[in-house]
Amino acid sequence: MALAALTRCVVLIGFMGAGKSTVGRALASRLGWTFSDLDDVIESWQGKSVAAIFADQGEAGFRKMESAALHDVLARSHNKEHGGVLVALGGGAFVQPDNRAALERAGAITILLEAPIEELRRRCAAEGKVRPLAREEKTFAELFTARQNIYRLAQYRVETLNKSIDQVAAEIELMLAAANKPEVTQ
Ligand code: S3P
């Protein structure tokens, strides 16, 4: 039985710069699954960037949209007849208890992408994308520390330091295949 028939929704979580979107795209293409990047969903709904949403509606406004977008993506993942859905969350989405409850209800598999803070900072700077919560080094570091315990509630963890995007994607693919094995042999 194909992996896709067993696991319908896999969610990548982790701090800013962890590689959720890039690894997510690579992994979805390896699996032949649909890929959704939650920030992209919000930006296309609102017709503006995450940075502009933070500026206009504040973080609280952004978090409401983020929850609505997550619920929508999860609802659509249930309606899919074939294949699975891979979702890259923004770094703060998993921190919200309601979002974690929605993921649990949906039976989503959660995978944490990890890297040391210096590496996360380096990647964010290299990407050049405006991240409102990465502007100040102090805020970035405080958030990183404050979120660790919550991120560790993920079902799986993958270290990404010194690995290519494809290496990380391949590692997760193997992990998912192993996780599905008992059902495959039934
Ligand atoms: C945020 C992370 C961002 C984006 C927003 C808030 C956070 O996504 O959702 O700027 O709270 O960590 P990335 O993790 O993709 O950068």
Tab-separated table of C-alpha atoms and ligand atoms in Angstrom:
chain	number	residue	atom	x	y	z
A	1	MET	CA	0.000	0.000	0.000
A	2	ALA	CA	1.357	3.417	-0.874
A	3	LEU	CA	2.532	5.672	1.912
A	4	ALA	CA	0.208	8.388	0.675
A	5	ALA	CA	-2.844	6.235	1.294
A	6	LEU	CA	-1.984	5.890	4.986
A	7	THR	CA	-0.715	9.257	6.088
A	8	ARG	CA	-2.857	12.063	4.777
A	9	CYS	CA	-1.379	15.087	6.479
A	10	VAL	CA	2.187	15.821	7.551
A	11	VAL	CA	3.082	19.164	9.085
A	12	LEU	CA	6.545	20.698	9.314
A	13	ILE	CA	7.125	22.925	12.299
A	14	GLY	CA	10.117	24.811	13.684
A	15	PHE	CA	11.599	28.219	14.214
A	16	MET	CA	12.132	30.879	11.531
A	17	GLY	CA	14.906	29.725	9.199
A	18	ALA	CA	14.450	26.022	10.008
A	19	GLY	CA	13.751	25.249	6.323
A	20	LYS	CA	10.072	24.319	6.642
A	21	SER	CA	9.081	25.799	3.269
A	22	THR	CA	12.107	24.675	1.241
A	23	VAL	CA	12.215	21.174	2.716
A	24	GLY	CA	8.418	21.009	2.469
A	25	ARG	CA	8.471	21.701	-1.265
A	26	ALA	CA	11.236	19.153	-1.879
A	27	LEU	CA	9.519	16.496	0.248
A	28	ALA	CA	6.092	17.053	-1.322
A	29	SER	CA	7.616	16.618	-4.752
A	30	ARG	CA	9.380	13.370	-3.689
A	31	LEU	CA	6.088	12.005	-2.308
A	32	GLY	CA	3.866	13.402	-5.067
A	33	TRP	CA	1.803	15.168	-2.425
A	34	THR	CA	0.130	18.560	-2.386
A	35	PHE	CA	2.171	21.237	-0.624
A	36	SER	CA	0.792	24.200	1.336
A	37	ASP	CA	2.878	26.906	2.934
A	38	LEU	CA	0.681	28.522	5.561
A	39	ASP	CA	2.259	31.981	5.211
A	40	ASP	CA	1.700	31.831	1.440
A	41	VAL	CA	-1.957	30.889	1.992
A	42	ILE	CA	-2.411	33.895	4.309
A	43	GLU	CA	-0.612	36.248	1.909
A	44	SER	CA	-2.745	35.176	-1.014
A	45	TRP	CA	-5.975	35.490	1.013
A	46	GLN	CA	-5.043	38.956	2.206
A	47	GLY	CA	-3.292	40.160	-0.923
A	48	LYS	CA	-0.370	41.416	1.146
A	49	SER	CA	2.811	40.209	2.756
A	50	VAL	CA	3.089	38.825	6.284
A	51	ALA	CA	5.167	41.906	7.143
A	52	ALA	CA	2.376	44.211	5.889
A	53	ILE	CA	-0.233	42.227	7.868
A	54	PHE	CA	1.860	42.628	11.048
A	55	ALA	CA	2.176	46.354	10.317
A	56	ASP	CA	-1.560	46.868	9.617
A	57	GLN	CA	-3.297	44.406	11.949
A	58	GLY	CA	-0.588	43.619	14.467
A	59	GLU	CA	0.590	40.179	15.536
A	60	ALA	CA	-2.820	39.378	17.074
A	61	GLY	CA	-4.521	40.009	13.727
A	62	PHE	CA	-1.961	37.843	11.965
A	63	ARG	CA	-2.467	34.981	14.448
A	64	LYS	CA	-6.235	34.953	13.778
A	65	MET	CA	-5.610	34.676	10.043
A	66	GLU	CA	-3.009	32.000	10.646
A	67	SER	CA	-5.492	29.865	12.622
A	68	ALA	CA	-8.184	30.336	9.984
A	69	ALA	CA	-5.712	29.353	7.245
A	70	LEU	CA	-4.628	26.258	9.177
A	71	HIS	CA	-8.220	25.135	9.720
A	72	ASP	CA	-8.903	25.613	6.016
A	73	VAL	CA	-5.828	23.643	4.918
A	74	LEU	CA	-6.662	20.815	7.339
A	75	ALA	CA	-10.286	20.674	6.179
A	76	ARG	CA	-9.134	20.452	2.572
A	77	SER	CA	-6.661	17.676	3.435
A	78	HIS	CA	-9.597	15.516	4.605
A	79	ASN	CA	-11.454	16.058	1.362
A	80	LYS	CA	-8.604	14.807	-0.776
A	81	GLU	CA	-9.283	11.457	-2.345
A	82	HIS	CA	-5.738	10.550	-3.267
A	83	GLY	CA	-2.299	11.332	-1.935
A	84	GLY	CA	-1.445	13.390	1.073
A	85	VAL	CA	-0.973	16.968	2.081
A	86	LEU	CA	2.254	18.417	3.369
A	87	VAL	CA	1.978	21.680	5.266
A	88	ALA	CA	4.758	24.074	6.292
A	89	LEU	CA	3.616	26.132	9.273
A	90	GLY	CA	4.968	29.566	10.160
A	91	GLY	CA	7.267	29.480	13.198
A	92	GLY	CA	4.601	30.677	15.641
A	93	ALA	CA	1.632	28.607	14.473
A	94	PHE	CA	2.372	25.489	16.534
A	95	VAL	CA	2.807	27.640	19.629
A	96	GLN	CA	-0.913	28.485	19.680
A	97	PRO	CA	-2.813	25.817	21.708
A	98	ASP	CA	-5.887	25.974	19.433
A	99	ASN	CA	-3.741	25.222	16.414
A	100	ARG	CA	-2.115	22.264	18.151
A	101	ALA	CA	-5.565	20.941	19.077
A	102	ALA	CA	-6.719	21.294	15.454
A	103	LEU	CA	-3.653	19.361	14.247
A	104	GLU	CA	-4.335	16.609	16.742
A	105	ARG	CA	-7.991	16.366	15.726
A	106	ALA	CA	-6.909	16.127	12.089
A	107	GLY	CA	-4.499	13.291	12.953
A	108	ALA	CA	-1.630	15.253	11.412
A	109	ILE	CA	1.922	13.962	11.835
A	110	THR	CA	4.098	16.752	13.219
A	111	ILE	CA	7.790	16.988	12.380
A	112	LEU	CA	10.134	19.506	13.974
A	113	LEU	CA	13.023	20.838	11.888
A	114	GLU	CA	15.858	21.931	14.163
A	115	ALA	CA	19.059	23.961	13.865
A	116	PRO	CA	21.161	26.003	16.297
A	117	ILE	CA	20.102	29.608	16.717
A	118	GLU	CA	23.205	31.027	14.979
A	119	GLU	CA	22.379	28.956	11.903
A	120	LEU	CA	18.706	29.993	11.961
A	121	ARG	CA	19.732	33.637	12.150
A	122	ARG	CA	22.221	33.186	9.309
A	123	ARG	CA	19.587	31.547	7.085
A	124	CYS	CA	16.998	34.252	7.806
A	125	ALA	CA	19.532	36.967	6.922
A	126	ALA	CA	20.575	35.130	3.744
A	127	GLU	CA	16.979	34.688	2.558
A	128	GLY	CA	16.280	38.400	2.659
A	129	LYS	CA	12.533	37.833	3.326
A	130	VAL	CA	11.130	40.362	5.825
A	131	ARG	CA	10.240	38.586	9.038
A	132	PRO	CA	8.784	41.003	11.591
A	133	LEU	CA	9.883	38.876	14.557
A	134	ALA	CA	13.422	38.418	13.245
A	135	ARG	CA	14.234	42.126	12.970
A	136	GLU	CA	15.770	42.348	16.421
A	137	GLU	CA	18.365	39.875	17.534
A	138	LYS	CA	17.114	40.010	21.136
A	139	THR	CA	13.475	39.227	20.230
A	140	PHE	CA	14.642	36.432	17.940
A	141	ALA	CA	16.727	34.847	20.722
A	142	GLU	CA	14.002	35.243	23.362
A	143	LEU	CA	11.362	33.675	21.147
A	144	PHE	CA	13.705	30.838	20.232
A	145	THR	CA	14.243	29.993	23.910
A	146	ALA	CA	10.602	30.471	24.897
A	147	ARG	CA	9.328	28.140	22.170
A	148	GLN	CA	11.659	25.174	22.641
A	149	ASN	CA	9.440	23.217	25.039
A	150	ILE	CA	6.443	23.594	22.787
A	151	TYR	CA	8.305	22.645	19.610
A	152	ARG	CA	9.388	19.456	21.359
A	153	LEU	CA	5.764	18.335	21.493
A	154	ALA	CA	6.207	17.417	17.813
A	155	GLN	CA	6.064	13.693	17.114
A	156	TYR	CA	9.368	13.639	15.192
A	157	ARG	CA	12.514	15.778	15.201
A	158	VAL	CA	15.060	16.239	12.443
A	159	GLU	CA	18.378	18.084	12.757
A	160	THR	CA	19.034	20.146	9.634
A	161	LEU	CA	22.493	21.586	10.329
A	162	ASN	CA	25.059	20.783	7.618
A	163	LYS	CA	22.494	18.893	5.563
A	164	SER	CA	21.194	19.806	2.125
A	165	ILE	CA	17.479	20.363	1.549
A	166	ASP	CA	17.319	17.055	-0.324
A	167	GLN	CA	19.097	15.193	2.463
A	168	VAL	CA	16.584	16.443	5.019
A	169	ALA	CA	13.672	15.624	2.709
A	170	ALA	CA	15.038	12.105	2.125
A	171	GLU	CA	15.484	11.579	5.866
A	172	ILE	CA	11.867	12.530	6.527
A	173	GLU	CA	10.653	10.348	3.682
A	174	LEU	CA	12.388	7.337	5.288
A	175	MET	CA	11.006	8.266	8.673
A	176	LEU	CA	7.449	8.400	7.332
A	177	ALA	CA	7.869	5.100	5.521
A	178	ALA	CA	9.094	3.476	8.755
A	179	ALA	CA	6.219	5.025	10.699
A	180	ASN	CA	3.722	3.517	8.263
A	181	LYS	CA	5.288	0.049	8.127
A	182	PRO	CA	3.066	-1.763	10.645
A	183	GLU	CA	-0.011	-0.787	8.663
A	184	VAL	CA	1.620	-1.766	5.356
A	185	THR	CA	2.144	-5.341	6.537
A	186	GLN	CA	-1.423	-5.863	7.764
B	1	S3P	C1	6.652	33.781	12.549
B	1	S3P	C2	7.281	33.085	11.537
B	1	S3P	C3	7.074	33.406	10.120
B	1	S3P	C4	5.716	34.081	9.898
B	1	S3P	C5	5.565	35.247	10.814
B	1	S3P	C6	5.671	34.859	12.292
B	1	S3P	C7	6.918	33.382	13.954
B	1	S3P	O1	7.155	32.219	9.318
B	1	S3P	O2	4.675	33.165	10.090
B	1	S3P	O3	6.529	36.203	10.478
B	1	S3P	O4	6.140	33.783	14.852
B	1	S3P	O5	7.897	32.645	14.188
B	1	S3P	P1	8.533	31.427	9.064
B	1	S3P	O6	8.763	30.530	10.239
B	1	S3P	O7	8.263	30.652	7.820
B	1	S3P	O8	9.602	32.428	8.904
